[in-house]
mmCIF file of C-alpha atoms in Angstrom:
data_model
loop_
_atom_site.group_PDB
_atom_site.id
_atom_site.type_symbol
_atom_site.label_atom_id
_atom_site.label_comp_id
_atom_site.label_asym_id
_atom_site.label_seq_id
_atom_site.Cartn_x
_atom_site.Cartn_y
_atom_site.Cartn_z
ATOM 1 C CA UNK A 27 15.899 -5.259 6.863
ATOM 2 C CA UNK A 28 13.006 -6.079 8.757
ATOM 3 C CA UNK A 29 9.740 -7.016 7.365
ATOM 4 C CA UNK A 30 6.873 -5.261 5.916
ATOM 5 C CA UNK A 31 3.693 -5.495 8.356
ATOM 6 C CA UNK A 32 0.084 -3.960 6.886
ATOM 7 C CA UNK A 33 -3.032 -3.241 8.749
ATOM 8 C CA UNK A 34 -6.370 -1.890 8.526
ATOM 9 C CA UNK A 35 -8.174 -4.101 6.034
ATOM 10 C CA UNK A 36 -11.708 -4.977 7.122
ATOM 11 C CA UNK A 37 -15.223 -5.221 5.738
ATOM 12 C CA UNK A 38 -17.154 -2.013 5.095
ATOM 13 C CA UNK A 39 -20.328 -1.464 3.229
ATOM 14 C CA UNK A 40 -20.205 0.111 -0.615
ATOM 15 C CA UNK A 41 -19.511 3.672 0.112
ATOM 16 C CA UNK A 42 -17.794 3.561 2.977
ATOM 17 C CA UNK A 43 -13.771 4.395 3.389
ATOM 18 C CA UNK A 44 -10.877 2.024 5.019
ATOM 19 C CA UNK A 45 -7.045 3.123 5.769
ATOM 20 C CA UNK A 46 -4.316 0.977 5.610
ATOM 21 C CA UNK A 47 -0.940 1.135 6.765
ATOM 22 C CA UNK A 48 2.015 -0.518 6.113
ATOM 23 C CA UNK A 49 5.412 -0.442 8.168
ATOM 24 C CA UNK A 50 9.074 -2.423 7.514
ATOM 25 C CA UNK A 51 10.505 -3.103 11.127
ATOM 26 C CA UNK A 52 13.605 -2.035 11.858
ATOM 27 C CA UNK A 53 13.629 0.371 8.946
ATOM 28 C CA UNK A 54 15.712 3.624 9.554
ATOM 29 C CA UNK A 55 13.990 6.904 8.986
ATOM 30 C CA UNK A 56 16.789 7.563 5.511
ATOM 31 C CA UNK A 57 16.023 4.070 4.300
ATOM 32 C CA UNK A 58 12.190 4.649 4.652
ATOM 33 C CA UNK A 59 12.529 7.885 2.806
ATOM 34 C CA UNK A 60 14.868 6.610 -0.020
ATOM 35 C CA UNK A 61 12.198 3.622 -0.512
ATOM 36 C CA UNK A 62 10.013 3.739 -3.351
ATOM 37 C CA UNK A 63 6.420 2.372 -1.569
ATOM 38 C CA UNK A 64 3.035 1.156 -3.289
ATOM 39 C CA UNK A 65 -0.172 -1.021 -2.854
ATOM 40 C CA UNK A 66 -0.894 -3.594 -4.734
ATOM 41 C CA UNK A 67 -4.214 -5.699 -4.888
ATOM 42 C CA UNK A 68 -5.279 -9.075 -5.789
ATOM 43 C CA UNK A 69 -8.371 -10.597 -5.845
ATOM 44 C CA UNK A 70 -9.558 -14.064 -6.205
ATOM 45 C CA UNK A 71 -8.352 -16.104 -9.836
ATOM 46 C CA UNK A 72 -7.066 -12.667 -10.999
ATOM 47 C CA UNK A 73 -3.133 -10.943 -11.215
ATOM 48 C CA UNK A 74 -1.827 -8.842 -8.430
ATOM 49 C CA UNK A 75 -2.561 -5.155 -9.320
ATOM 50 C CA UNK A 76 -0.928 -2.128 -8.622
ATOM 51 C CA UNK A 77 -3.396 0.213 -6.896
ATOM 52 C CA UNK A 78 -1.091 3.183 -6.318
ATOM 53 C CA UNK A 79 2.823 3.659 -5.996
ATOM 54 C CA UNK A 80 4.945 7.109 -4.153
ATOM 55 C CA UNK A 81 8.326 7.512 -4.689
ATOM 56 C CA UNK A 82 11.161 8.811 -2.707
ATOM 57 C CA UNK A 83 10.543 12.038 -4.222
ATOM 58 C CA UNK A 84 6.657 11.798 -2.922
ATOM 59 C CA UNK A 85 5.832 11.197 -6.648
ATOM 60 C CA UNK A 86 2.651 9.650 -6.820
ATOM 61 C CA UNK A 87 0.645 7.229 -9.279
ATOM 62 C CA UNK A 88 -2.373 5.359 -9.028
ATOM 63 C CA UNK A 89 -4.650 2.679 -11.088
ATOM 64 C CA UNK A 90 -7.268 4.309 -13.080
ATOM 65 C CA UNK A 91 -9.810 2.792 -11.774
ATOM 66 C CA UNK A 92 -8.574 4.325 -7.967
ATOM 67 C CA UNK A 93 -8.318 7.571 -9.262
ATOM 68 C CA UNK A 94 -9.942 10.188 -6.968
ATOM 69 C CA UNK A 95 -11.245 7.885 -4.526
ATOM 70 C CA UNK A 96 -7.416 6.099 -2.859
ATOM 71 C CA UNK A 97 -4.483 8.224 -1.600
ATOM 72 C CA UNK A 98 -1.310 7.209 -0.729
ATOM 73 C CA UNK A 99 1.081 8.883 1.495
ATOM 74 C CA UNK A 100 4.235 8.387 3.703
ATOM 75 C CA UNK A 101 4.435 9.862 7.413
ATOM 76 C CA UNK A 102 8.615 10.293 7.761
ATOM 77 C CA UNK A 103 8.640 10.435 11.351
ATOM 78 C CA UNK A 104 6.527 7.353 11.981
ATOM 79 C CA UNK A 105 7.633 5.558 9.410
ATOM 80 C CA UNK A 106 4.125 4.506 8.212
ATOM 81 C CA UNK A 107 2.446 4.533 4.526
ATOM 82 C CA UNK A 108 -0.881 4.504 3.714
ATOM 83 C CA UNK A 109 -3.853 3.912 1.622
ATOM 84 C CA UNK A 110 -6.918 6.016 2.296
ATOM 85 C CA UNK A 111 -9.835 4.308 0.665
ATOM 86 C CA UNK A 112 -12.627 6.061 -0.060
ATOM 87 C CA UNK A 113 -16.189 6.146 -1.742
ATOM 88 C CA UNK A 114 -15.462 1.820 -1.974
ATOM 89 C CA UNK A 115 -17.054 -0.164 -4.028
ATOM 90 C CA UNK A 116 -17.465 -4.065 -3.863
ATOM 91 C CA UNK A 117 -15.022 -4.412 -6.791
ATOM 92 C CA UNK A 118 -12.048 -3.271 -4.137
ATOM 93 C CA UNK A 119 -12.594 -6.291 -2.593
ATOM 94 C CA UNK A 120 -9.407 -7.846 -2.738
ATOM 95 C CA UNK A 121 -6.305 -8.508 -0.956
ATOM 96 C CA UNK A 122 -4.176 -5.853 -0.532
ATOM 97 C CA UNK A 123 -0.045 -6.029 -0.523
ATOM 98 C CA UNK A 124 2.382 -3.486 0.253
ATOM 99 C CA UNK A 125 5.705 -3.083 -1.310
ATOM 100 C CA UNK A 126 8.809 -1.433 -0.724
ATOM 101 C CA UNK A 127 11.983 -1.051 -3.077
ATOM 102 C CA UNK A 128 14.673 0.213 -0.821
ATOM 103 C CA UNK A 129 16.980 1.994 -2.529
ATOM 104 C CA UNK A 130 20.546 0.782 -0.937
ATOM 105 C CA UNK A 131 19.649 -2.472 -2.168
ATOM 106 C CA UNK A 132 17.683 -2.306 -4.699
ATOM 107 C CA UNK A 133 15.900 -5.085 -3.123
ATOM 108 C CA UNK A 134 12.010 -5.866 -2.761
ATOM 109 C CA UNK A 135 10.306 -6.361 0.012
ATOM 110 C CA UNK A 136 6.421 -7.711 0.064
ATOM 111 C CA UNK A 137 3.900 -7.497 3.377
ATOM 112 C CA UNK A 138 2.018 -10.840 4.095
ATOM 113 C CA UNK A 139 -1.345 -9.255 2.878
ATOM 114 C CA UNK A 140 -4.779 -7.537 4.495
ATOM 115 C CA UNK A 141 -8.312 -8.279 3.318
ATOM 116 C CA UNK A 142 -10.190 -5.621 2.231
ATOM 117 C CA UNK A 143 -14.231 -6.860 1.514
ATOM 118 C CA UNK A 144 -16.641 -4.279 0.388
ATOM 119 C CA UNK A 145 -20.365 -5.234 0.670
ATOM 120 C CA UNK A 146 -22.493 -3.730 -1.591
#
């Protein structure tokens, strides 16, 4: 497999709403859709966080403390997942990983990371 690109991290003032995407190139559409995906976050001198997880079967779970303001979701025919971020607040700031467990290899797979600041 390819690797695992994100995008759309930025700086945006407390309130405001980012969306990131994630990709693996050279991912086929079955081995996208068999792929358990999720966001994780990390900020500075803490652990790496999951912020919200969606499964093959489009089961999703998220972080209490993202609940009602983050979605995830998968678009099949692009071959894109993302994070919608709304109503942020300056403890999102963070950086923020995507993650992908295919499922014909039960390997993992890790993005390089997108920086996500929110001013308050």
């Amino acid at each position: 497999q390819g690797q695992v690109v994100e995008s759309g991290g930025g700086l945006v003032q407390a309130g405001g709403s980012l969306r990131l995407s994630c990709t693996m190139s050279r991912i086929i559409t079955s081995v996208f859709n068999g792929a358990t995906w999720a966001w994780y976050r990390q900020a500075p001198g803490q652990q790496r966080e999951l912020v919200a997880s969606i499964t093959s079967g489009t089961n999703t779970n998220y972080a209490d403390s993202v609940k009602g303001r983050f979605t995830i979701s998968r678009d099949s025919p692009k071959k894109k997942v993302y994070l919608q971020m709304n109503s942020l607040i300056p403890e999102d700031t963070a950086a923020y990983y995507c993650y992908a467990r295919l499922q014909y290899n039960n390997a993992d797979y890790w993005g390089q990371g997108t920086q996500v600041t929110v001013s308050s």
